[in-house]
Coordinates of C-alpha atoms in Angstrom, one line a residue:
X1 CA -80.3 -23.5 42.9
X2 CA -79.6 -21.3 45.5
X3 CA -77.0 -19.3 43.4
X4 CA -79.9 -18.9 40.6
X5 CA -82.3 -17.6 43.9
X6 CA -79.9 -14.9 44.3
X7 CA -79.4 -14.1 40.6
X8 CA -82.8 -13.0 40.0
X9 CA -82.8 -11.3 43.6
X10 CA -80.1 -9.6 42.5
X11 CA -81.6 -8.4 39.3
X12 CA -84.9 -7.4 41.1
X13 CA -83.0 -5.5 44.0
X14 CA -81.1 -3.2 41.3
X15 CA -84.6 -2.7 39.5
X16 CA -86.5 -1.7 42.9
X17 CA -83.1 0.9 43.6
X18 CA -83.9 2.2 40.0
X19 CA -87.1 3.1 41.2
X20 CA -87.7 4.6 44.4
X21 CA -86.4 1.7 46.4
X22 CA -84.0 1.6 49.3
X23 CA -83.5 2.4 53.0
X24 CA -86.6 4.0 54.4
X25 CA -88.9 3.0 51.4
X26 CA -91.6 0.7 51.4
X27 CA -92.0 -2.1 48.5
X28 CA -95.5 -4.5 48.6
X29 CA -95.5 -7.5 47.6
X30 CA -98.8 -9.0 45.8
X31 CA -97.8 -12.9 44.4
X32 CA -98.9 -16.2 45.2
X33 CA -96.9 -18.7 46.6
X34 CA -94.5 -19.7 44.5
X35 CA -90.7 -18.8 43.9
X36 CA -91.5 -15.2 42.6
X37 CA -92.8 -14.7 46.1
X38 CA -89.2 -15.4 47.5
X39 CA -87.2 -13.8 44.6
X40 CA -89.1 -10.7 45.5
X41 CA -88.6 -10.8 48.8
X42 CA -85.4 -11.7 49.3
X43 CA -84.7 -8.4 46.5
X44 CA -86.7 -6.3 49.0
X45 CA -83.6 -6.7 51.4
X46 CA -81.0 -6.5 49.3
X47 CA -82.4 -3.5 48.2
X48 CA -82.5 -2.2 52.1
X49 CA -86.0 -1.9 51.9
X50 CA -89.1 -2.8 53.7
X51 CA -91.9 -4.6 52.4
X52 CA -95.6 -4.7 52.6
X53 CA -96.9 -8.3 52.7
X54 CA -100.2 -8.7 50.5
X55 CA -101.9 -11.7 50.2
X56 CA -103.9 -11.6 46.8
X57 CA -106.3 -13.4 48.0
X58 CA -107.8 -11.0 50.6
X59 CA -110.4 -8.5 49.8
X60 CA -110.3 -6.0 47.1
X61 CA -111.2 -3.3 49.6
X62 CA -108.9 -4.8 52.8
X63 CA -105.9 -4.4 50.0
X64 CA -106.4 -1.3 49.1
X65 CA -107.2 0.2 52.4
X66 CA -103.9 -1.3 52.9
X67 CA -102.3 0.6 50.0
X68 CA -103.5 3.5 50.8
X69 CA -103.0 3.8 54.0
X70 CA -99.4 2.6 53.9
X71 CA -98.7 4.1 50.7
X72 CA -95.5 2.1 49.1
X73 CA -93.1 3.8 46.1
X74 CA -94.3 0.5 44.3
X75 CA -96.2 -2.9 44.3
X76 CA -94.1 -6.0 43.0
X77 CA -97.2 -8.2 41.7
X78 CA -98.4 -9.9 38.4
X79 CA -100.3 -9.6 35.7
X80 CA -102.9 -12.0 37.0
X81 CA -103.1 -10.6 40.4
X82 CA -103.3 -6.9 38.8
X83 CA -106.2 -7.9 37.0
X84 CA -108.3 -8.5 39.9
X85 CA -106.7 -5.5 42.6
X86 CA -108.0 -2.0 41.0
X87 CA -106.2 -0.8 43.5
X88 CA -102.5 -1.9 42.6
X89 CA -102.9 -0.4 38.9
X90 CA -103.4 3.0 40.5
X91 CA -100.0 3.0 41.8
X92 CA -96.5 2.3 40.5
X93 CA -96.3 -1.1 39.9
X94 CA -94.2 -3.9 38.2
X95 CA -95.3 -7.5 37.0
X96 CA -92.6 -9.7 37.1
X97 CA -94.4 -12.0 34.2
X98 CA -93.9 -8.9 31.7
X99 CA -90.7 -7.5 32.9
X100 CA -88.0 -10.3 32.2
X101 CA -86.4 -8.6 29.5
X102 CA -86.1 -5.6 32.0
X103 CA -84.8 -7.7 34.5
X104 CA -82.0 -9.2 32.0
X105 CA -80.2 -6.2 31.7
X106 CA -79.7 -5.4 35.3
X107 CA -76.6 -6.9 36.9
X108 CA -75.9 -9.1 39.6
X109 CA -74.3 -8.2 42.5
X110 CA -74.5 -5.7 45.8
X111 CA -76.5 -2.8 44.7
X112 CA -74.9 0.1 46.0
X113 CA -77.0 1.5 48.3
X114 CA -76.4 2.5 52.3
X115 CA -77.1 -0.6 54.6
X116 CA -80.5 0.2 56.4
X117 CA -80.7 1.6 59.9
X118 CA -81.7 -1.1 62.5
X119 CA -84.9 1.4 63.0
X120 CA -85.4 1.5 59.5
X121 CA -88.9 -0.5 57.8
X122 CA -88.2 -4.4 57.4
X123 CA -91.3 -4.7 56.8
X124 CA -95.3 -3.4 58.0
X125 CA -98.1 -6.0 58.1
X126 CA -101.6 -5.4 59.1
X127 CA -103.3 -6.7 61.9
X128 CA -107.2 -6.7 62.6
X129 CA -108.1 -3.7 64.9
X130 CA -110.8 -3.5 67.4
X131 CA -112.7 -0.4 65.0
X132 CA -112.7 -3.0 62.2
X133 CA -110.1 -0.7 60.4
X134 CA -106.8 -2.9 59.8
X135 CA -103.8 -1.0 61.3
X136 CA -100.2 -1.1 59.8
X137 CA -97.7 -2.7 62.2
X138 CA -93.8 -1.1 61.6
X139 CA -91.3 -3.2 62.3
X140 CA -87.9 -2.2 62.0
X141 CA -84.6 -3.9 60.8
X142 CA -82.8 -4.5 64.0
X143 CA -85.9 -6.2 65.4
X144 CA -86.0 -8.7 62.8
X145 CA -82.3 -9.5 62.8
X146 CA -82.8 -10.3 66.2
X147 CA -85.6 -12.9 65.8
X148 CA -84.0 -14.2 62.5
X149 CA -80.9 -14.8 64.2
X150 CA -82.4 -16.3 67.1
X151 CA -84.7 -18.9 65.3
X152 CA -81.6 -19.8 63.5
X153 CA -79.7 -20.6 66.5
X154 CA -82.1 -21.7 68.5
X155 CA -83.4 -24.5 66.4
X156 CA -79.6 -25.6 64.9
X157 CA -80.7 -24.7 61.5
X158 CA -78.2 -25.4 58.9
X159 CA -77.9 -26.1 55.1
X160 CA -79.0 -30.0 56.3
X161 CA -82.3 -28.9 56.7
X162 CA -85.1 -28.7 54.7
X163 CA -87.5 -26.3 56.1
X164 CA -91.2 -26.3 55.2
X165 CA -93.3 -23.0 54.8
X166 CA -97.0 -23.4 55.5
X167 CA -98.6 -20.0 56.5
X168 CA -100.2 -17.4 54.2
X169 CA -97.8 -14.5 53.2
X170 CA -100.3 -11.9 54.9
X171 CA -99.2 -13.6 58.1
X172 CA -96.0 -12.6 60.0
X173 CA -94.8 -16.0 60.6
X174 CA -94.5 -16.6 57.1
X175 CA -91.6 -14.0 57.7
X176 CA -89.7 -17.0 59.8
X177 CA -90.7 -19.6 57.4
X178 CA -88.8 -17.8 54.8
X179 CA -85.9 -15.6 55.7
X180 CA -84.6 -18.5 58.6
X181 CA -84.0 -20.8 55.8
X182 CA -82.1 -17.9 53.4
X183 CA -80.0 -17.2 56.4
X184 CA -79.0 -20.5 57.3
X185 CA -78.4 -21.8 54.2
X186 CA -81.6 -24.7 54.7
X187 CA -83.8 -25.5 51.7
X188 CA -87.2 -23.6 51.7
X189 CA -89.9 -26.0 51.1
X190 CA -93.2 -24.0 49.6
X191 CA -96.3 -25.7 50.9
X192 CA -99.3 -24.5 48.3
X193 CA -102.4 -23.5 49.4
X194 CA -104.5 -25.8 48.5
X195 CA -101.8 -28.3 50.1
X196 CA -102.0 -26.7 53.8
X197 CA -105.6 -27.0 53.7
X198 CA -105.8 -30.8 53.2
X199 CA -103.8 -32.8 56.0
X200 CA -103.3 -36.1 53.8
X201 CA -101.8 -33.8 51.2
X202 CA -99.5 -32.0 53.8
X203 CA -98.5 -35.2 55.1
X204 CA -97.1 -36.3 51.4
X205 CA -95.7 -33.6 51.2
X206 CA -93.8 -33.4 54.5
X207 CA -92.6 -37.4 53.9
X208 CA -91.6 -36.8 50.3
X209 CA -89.5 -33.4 50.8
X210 CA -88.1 -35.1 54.0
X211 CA -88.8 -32.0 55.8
X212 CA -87.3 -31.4 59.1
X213 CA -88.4 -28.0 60.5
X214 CA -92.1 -27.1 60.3
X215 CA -94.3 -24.1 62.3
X216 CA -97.9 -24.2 62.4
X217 CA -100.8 -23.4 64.5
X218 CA -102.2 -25.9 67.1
X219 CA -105.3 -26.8 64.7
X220 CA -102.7 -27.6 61.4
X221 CA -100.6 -29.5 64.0
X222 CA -103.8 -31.1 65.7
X223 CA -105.0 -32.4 62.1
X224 CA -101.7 -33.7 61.3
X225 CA -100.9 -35.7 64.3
X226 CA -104.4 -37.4 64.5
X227 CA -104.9 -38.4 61.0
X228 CA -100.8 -39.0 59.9
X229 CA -98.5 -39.2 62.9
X230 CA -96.2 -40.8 61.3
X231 CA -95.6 -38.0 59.0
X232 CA -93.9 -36.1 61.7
X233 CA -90.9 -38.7 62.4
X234 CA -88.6 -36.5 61.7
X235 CA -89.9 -33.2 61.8
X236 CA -88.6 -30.6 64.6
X237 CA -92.2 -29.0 65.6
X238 CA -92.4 -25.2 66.5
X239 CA -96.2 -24.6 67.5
X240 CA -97.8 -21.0 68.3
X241 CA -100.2 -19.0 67.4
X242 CA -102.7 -20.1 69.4
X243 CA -102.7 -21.8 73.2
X244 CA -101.8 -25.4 72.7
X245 CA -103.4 -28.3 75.1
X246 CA -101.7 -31.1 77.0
X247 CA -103.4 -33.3 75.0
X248 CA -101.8 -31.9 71.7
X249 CA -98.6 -31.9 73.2
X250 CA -98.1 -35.0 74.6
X251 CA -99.9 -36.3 70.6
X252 CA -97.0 -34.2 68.7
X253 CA -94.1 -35.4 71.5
X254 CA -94.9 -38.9 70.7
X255 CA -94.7 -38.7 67.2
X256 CA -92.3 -35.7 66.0
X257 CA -88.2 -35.4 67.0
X258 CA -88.4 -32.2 68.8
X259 CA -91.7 -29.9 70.1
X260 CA -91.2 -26.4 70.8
X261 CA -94.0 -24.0 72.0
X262 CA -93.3 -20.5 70.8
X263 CA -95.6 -17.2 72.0
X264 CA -95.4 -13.8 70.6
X265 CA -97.7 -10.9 69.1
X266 CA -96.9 -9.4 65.8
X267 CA -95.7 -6.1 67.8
X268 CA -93.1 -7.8 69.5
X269 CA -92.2 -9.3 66.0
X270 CA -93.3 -13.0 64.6
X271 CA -91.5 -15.0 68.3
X272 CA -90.8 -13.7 71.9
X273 CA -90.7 -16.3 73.9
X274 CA -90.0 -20.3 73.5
X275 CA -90.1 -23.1 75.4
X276 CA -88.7 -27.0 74.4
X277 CA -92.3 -29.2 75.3
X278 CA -90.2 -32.2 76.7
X279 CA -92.6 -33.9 79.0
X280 CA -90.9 -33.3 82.0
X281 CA -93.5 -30.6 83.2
X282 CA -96.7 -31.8 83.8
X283 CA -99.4 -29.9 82.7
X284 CA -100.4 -27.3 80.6
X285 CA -97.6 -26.8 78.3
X286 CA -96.3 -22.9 79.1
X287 CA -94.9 -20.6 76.8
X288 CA -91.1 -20.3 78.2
X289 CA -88.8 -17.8 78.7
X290 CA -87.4 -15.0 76.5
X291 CA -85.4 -15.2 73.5
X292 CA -82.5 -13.2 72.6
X293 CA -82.2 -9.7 73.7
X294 CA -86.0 -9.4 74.9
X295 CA -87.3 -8.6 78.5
X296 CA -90.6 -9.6 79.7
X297 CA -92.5 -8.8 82.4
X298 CA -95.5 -10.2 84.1
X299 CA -96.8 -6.8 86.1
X300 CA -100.3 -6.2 87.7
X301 CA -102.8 -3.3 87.2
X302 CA -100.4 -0.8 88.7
X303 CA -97.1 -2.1 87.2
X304 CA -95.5 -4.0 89.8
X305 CA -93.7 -7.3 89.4
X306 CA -96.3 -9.9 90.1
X307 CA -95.3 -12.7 92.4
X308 CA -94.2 -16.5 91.1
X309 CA -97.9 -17.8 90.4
X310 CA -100.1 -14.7 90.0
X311 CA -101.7 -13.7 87.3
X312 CA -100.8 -10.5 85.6
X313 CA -100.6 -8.9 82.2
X314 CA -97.4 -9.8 80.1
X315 CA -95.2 -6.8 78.9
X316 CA -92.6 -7.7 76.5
X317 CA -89.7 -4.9 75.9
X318 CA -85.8 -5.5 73.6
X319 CA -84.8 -5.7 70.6
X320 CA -87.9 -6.9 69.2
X321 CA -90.5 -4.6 69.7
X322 CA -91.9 -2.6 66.5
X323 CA -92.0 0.9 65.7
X324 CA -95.7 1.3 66.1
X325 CA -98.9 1.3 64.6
X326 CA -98.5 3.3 61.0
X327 CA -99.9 6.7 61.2
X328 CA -101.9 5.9 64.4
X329 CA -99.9 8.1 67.2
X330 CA -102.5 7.6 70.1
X331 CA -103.3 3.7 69.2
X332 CA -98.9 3.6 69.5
X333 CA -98.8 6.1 72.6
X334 CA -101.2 3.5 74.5
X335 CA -99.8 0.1 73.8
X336 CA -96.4 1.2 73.5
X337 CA -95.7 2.6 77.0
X338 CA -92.4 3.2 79.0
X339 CA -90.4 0.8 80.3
X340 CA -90.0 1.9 84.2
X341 CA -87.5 -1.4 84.0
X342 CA -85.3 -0.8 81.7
X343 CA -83.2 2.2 80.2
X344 CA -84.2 6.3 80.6
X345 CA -86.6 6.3 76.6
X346 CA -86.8 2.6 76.7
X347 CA -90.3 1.4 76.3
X348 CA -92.5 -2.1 76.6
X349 CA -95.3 -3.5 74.7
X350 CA -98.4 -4.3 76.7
X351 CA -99.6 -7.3 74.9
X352 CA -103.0 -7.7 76.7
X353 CA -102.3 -11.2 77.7
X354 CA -102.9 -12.6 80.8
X355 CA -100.2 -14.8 82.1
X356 CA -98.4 -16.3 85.6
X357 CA -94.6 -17.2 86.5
X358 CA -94.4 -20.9 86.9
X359 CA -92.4 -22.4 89.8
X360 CA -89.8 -23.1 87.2
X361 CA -89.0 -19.8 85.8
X362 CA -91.3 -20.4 82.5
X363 CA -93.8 -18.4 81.5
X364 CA -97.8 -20.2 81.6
X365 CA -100.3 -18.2 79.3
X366 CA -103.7 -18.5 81.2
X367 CA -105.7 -16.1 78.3
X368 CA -106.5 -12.9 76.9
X369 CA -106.9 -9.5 79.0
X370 CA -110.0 -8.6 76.9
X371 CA -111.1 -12.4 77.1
X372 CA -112.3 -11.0 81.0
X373 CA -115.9 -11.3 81.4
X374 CA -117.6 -10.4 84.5
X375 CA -120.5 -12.2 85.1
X376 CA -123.3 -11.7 88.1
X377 CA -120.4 -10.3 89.8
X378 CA -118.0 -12.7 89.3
X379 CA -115.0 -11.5 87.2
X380 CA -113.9 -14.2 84.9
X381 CA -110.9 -15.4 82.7
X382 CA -112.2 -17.2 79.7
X383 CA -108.6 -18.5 78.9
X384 CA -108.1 -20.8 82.4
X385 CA -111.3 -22.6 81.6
X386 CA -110.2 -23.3 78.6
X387 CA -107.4 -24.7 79.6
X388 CA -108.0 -26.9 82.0
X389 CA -111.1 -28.2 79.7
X390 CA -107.9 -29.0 77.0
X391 CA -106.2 -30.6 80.0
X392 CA -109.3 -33.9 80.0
X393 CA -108.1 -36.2 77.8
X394 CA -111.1 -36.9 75.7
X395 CA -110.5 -32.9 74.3
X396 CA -108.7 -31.9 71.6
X397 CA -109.5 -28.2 71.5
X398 CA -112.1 -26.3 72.7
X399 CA -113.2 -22.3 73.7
X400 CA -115.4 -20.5 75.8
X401 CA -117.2 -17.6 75.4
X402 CA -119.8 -15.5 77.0
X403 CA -123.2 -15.2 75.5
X404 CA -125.4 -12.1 76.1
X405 CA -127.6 -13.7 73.5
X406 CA -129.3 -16.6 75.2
X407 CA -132.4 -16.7 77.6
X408 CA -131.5 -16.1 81.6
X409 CA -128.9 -13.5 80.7
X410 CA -125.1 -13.5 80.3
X411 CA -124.2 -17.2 80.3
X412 CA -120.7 -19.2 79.8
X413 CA -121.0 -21.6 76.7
X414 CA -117.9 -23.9 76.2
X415 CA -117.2 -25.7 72.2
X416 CA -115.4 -28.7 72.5
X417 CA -113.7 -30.9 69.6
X418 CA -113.3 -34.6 71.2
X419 CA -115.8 -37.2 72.4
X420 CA -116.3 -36.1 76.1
X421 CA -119.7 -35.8 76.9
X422 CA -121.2 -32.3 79.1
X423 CA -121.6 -34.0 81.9
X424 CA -118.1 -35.6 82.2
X425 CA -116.9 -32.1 81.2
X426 CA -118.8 -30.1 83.9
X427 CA -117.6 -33.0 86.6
X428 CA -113.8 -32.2 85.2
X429 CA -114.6 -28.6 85.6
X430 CA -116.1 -28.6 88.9
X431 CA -112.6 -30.6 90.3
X432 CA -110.9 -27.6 89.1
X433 CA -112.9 -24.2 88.9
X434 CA -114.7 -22.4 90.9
X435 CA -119.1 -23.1 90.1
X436 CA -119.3 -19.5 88.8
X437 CA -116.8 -20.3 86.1
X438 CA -118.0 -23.7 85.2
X439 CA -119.4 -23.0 81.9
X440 CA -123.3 -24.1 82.2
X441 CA -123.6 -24.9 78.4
X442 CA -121.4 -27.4 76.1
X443 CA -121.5 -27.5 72.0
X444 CA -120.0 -30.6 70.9
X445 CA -118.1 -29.7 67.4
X446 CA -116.5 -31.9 64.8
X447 CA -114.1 -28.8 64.2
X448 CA -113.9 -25.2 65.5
X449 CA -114.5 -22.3 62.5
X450 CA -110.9 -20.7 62.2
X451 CA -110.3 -16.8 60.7
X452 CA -108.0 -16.8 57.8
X453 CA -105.0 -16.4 59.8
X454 CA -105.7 -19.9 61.8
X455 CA -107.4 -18.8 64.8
X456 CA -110.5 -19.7 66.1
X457 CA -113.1 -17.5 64.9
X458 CA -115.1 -17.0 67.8
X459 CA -117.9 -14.9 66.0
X460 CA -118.6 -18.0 63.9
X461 CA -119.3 -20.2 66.8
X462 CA -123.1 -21.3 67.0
X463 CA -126.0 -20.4 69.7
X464 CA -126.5 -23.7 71.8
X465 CA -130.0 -25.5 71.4
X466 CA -131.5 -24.9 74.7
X467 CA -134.7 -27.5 75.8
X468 CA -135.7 -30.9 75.8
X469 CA -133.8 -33.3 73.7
X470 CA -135.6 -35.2 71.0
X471 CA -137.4 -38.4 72.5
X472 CA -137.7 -37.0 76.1
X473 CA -140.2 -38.9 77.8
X474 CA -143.4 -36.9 78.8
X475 CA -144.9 -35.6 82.4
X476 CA -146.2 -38.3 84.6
X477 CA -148.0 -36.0 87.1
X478 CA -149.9 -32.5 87.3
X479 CA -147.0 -31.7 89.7
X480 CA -144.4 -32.9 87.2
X481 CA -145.8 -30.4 84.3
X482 CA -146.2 -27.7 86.7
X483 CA -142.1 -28.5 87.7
X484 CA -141.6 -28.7 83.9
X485 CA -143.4 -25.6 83.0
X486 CA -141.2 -23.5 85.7
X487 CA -138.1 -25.0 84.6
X488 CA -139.1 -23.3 81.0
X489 CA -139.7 -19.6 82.8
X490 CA -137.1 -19.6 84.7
X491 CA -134.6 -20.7 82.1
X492 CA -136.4 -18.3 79.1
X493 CA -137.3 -21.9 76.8
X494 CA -139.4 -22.1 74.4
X495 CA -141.6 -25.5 75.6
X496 CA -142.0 -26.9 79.3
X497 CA -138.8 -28.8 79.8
X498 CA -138.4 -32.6 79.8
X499 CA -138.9 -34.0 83.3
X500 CA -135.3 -35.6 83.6
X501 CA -133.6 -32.5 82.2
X502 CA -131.0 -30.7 84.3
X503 CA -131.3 -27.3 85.5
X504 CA -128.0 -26.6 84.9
X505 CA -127.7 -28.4 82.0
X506 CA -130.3 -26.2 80.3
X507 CA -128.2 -23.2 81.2
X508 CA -129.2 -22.6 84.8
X509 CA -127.1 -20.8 87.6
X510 CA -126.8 -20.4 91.3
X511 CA -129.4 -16.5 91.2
X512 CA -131.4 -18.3 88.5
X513 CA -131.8 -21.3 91.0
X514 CA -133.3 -19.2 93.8
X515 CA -135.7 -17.7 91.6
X516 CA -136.7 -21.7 90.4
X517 CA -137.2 -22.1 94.5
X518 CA -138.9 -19.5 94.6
X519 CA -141.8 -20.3 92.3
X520 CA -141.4 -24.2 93.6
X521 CA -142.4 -23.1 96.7
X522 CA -145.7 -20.2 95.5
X523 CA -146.5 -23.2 93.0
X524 CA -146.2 -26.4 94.8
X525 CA -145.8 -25.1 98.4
X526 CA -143.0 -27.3 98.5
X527 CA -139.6 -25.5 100.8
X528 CA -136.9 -26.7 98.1
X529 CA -133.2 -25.5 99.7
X530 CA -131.2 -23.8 96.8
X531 CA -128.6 -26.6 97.0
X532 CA -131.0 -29.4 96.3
X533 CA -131.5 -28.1 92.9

């Protein structure tokens, strides 16, 4: 019950005080899911702690680089998860399996010590960083008090609900997921691992708890609403973490009670902006405007205001920006700039997102800043094509990325999950995009490789096969091969390419084309105009 859930909190909080814990300190956290993981965290804050999220299954090393680097007065973990992180028995630690005698003797109740500074540690969670060295995000009290509050509001939570957690601890949603329902008063539904990972499983689970508030990434929510749609009746949807598709939205609209698309980067803390998907905007779904007491701003390369429709980089200042990266000054100095908008000291968080104002005051992501590419001259914003690919029908996800690793140079290289063929997709494209950002190869995918945090891992995606297709029929005449055998220069391939092969199917481009004419003309003597090919 929820009085026992506070009990043990209680008992736990006045242990952690005992030793080292309180306003200012930093407790982690190593359990698996399960209702230790809650007890603990919930005695974090009533302690007036903050806590380091570890997930125990991460790397031995990436935990105790973590350790180290964030050094906590103690590790709540147990036994188990000791036995396989060296690194937690070399510092103070306490296993909740062994310690419930301990626990016994401590009383219920407030424990005494000074309520936290809103600029105090709630909690610090790593993040990947561009070196390959994790870095410590610091997120203080006030900030998540703000967001906690909001969520709560926002979505009506109350002790009706039954709210369903699905995201690894190691990941700041799972923040949300757990303190929303403590707040409100909601039942906290614990998803297992092994649960999240299988969608009919999910889907049992979802029906039999009678869940009615759920967050997830677009791919959880994409497997859900394909394979069990009517698992989501009742389910109030918040979806982030990823850009979502009109195809995925208008899927989850038909079969849930309420869609909400929610944007926001761990430094700005879990949420920052939200936006109710209820079909009356065509299109992309966008991201919305601000929550609570946060300020955003969509400014271009010398900080001014971009105008309703231009793309510029999102800045997001309030309430709910972090401290900082731990113990990385410059890293803080550069993404945590001044706000020239707000307050004298007040500053914003550059999020490196590219977005646009929408004619109706919300918010449209279009992609990441360092998603740019620039190719033969052409600078280039992975993140639009991508969205308008989502926007044919016959996609339900896809990415593009820029391969320096294929013959004929630098080359765009979409992945697609859905049943739309390259051709139909380069048509949709070319209605749309410019022909230097139509992507010139496409990699049909049953699903797309995700990192451990939901994401699509883009380092996993595989190099296109480039050449002709198995069964292509063979060179009819001298000056077909000869045709053929250019074709396979020009475009770097291995073999002379099929006769009915397209150029640009085979990863050609407009310079590469006047190079094909080119050798057309010293080999065949034929004048071949650029635009015929």
């Amino acid at each position: 019950t929820r009085a026992e859930l506070h009990a043990r909190a209680d008992r736990l909080a006045h242990e952690l005080v005992a030793r080292g814990a309180g306003p200012g300190a930093l407790v982690a956290i190593a359990l698996p899911r399960s209702t230790d993981l809650i007890v603990a965290t919930l005695a974090v804050v009533k302690a007036g702690a903050g806590y380091l999220p570890l997930d125990p299954d991460y790397p031995a090393d990436r935990i105790g680089y973590m350790l180290d680097d964030a050094a906590p007065a103690l590790v709540v973990t147990t036994t188990d998860v000791a036995g396989t992180l060296p690194a937690v028995t070399e510092r103070p630690h306490l296993t909740l399996d062994t310690a419930g005698a301990l626990l016994a003797r401590r009383p219920t109740g407030p424990t005494g010590t000074a309520e936290p500074d809103p600029l105090d540690t709630a909690y610090t969670i790593y993040t990947s960083g561009s070196t390959g060295r994790p870095k410590g995000v610091v997120v203080p009290q006030g900030a998540l008090i703000n967001l906690v509050h909001d969520m709560g509001e926002r979505f009506a939570v109350t002790g009706d609900d039954r709210f369903l957690s699905v995201t690894t601890f190691g990941f700041d949603i799972s923040n949300l997921e757990i303190l929303v329902p403590l707040l409100t008063g909601a039942e906290l539904v614990l998803a297992g691992r092994d649960t999240v990972r299988d969608p009919a499983a999910l889907a049992a689970l979802i029906t039999g708890s009678d869940a009615t508030v759920m967050q997830a990434t677009p791919t959880l929510w994409h497997a859900l609403v394909t394979e069990h749609p009517d698992s989501l009746a009742g389910l109030r949807v918040l979806i982030g973490g990823e850009a979502v598709g009109e195809p995925l939205a208008d899927a989850l609209r038909a079969a849930a009670r309420e869609v909400t698309n929610v944007y926001g980067p761990t430094e700005t803390t879990i949420w920052s902006t939200a936006a109710v998907l209820d079909g009356e905007r065509g299109g992309v779904p966008p991201i919305g405007r601000p929550i609570a007491n946060t300020q955003v701003y969509v400014l271009d390369d010398a900080l001014r205001p971009a105008p309703t429709g231009a793309v510029g980089e999102l800045y997001i200042a309030g309430e709910g920006l972090a401290r900082g990266y731990h113990g990385r000054p410059s890293l803080t100095a550069t993404r945590f700039v001044p706000d020239p908008f707000g307050p004298p000291g007040s500053r914003m968080y550059r999020t490196g997102d590219v977005v646009r104002w929408g004619a109706d005051g919300q918010l449209e992501y279009i992609g990441r800043a360092d998603h740019q590419v620039k190719i033969r001259g052409f600078r280039i914003e992975l993140g639009e094509i991508e969205s308008e690919l989502t926007a044919h029908p016959e996609v339900r996800q896809a990415t593009v990325v820029a391969r320096d690793d294929l013959p004929g140079g630098t080359q765009l290289v979409a992945y697609t999950v859905g049943t739309a063929a390259p051709a139909a997709l380069r048509a949709h494209l070319a209605d749309t995009l410019p022909a230097h950002m139509v992507p010139a190869l496409y990699v049909a995918m049953d699903t797309l490789p995700l990192t451990e945090n939901g994401k699509v891992d883009r380092k996993l995606l595989p190099a296109p096969v480039q050449g002709p297709s198995t069964g292509a029929r063979a060179p009819r005449t001298p000056q077909e091969q000869l045709l053929c055998e250019v074709f396979a220069e020009v475009l770097g391939l291995p073999a002379p390419a099929a006769p009915d092969a397209s150029f640009f199917e085979l990863g050609g481009h407009s310079l590469l084309a006047t190079r094909l004419t080119g050798l057309i003309r010293t080999a065949l003597g034929a004048d071949l105009p650029v635009r015929a090919v």
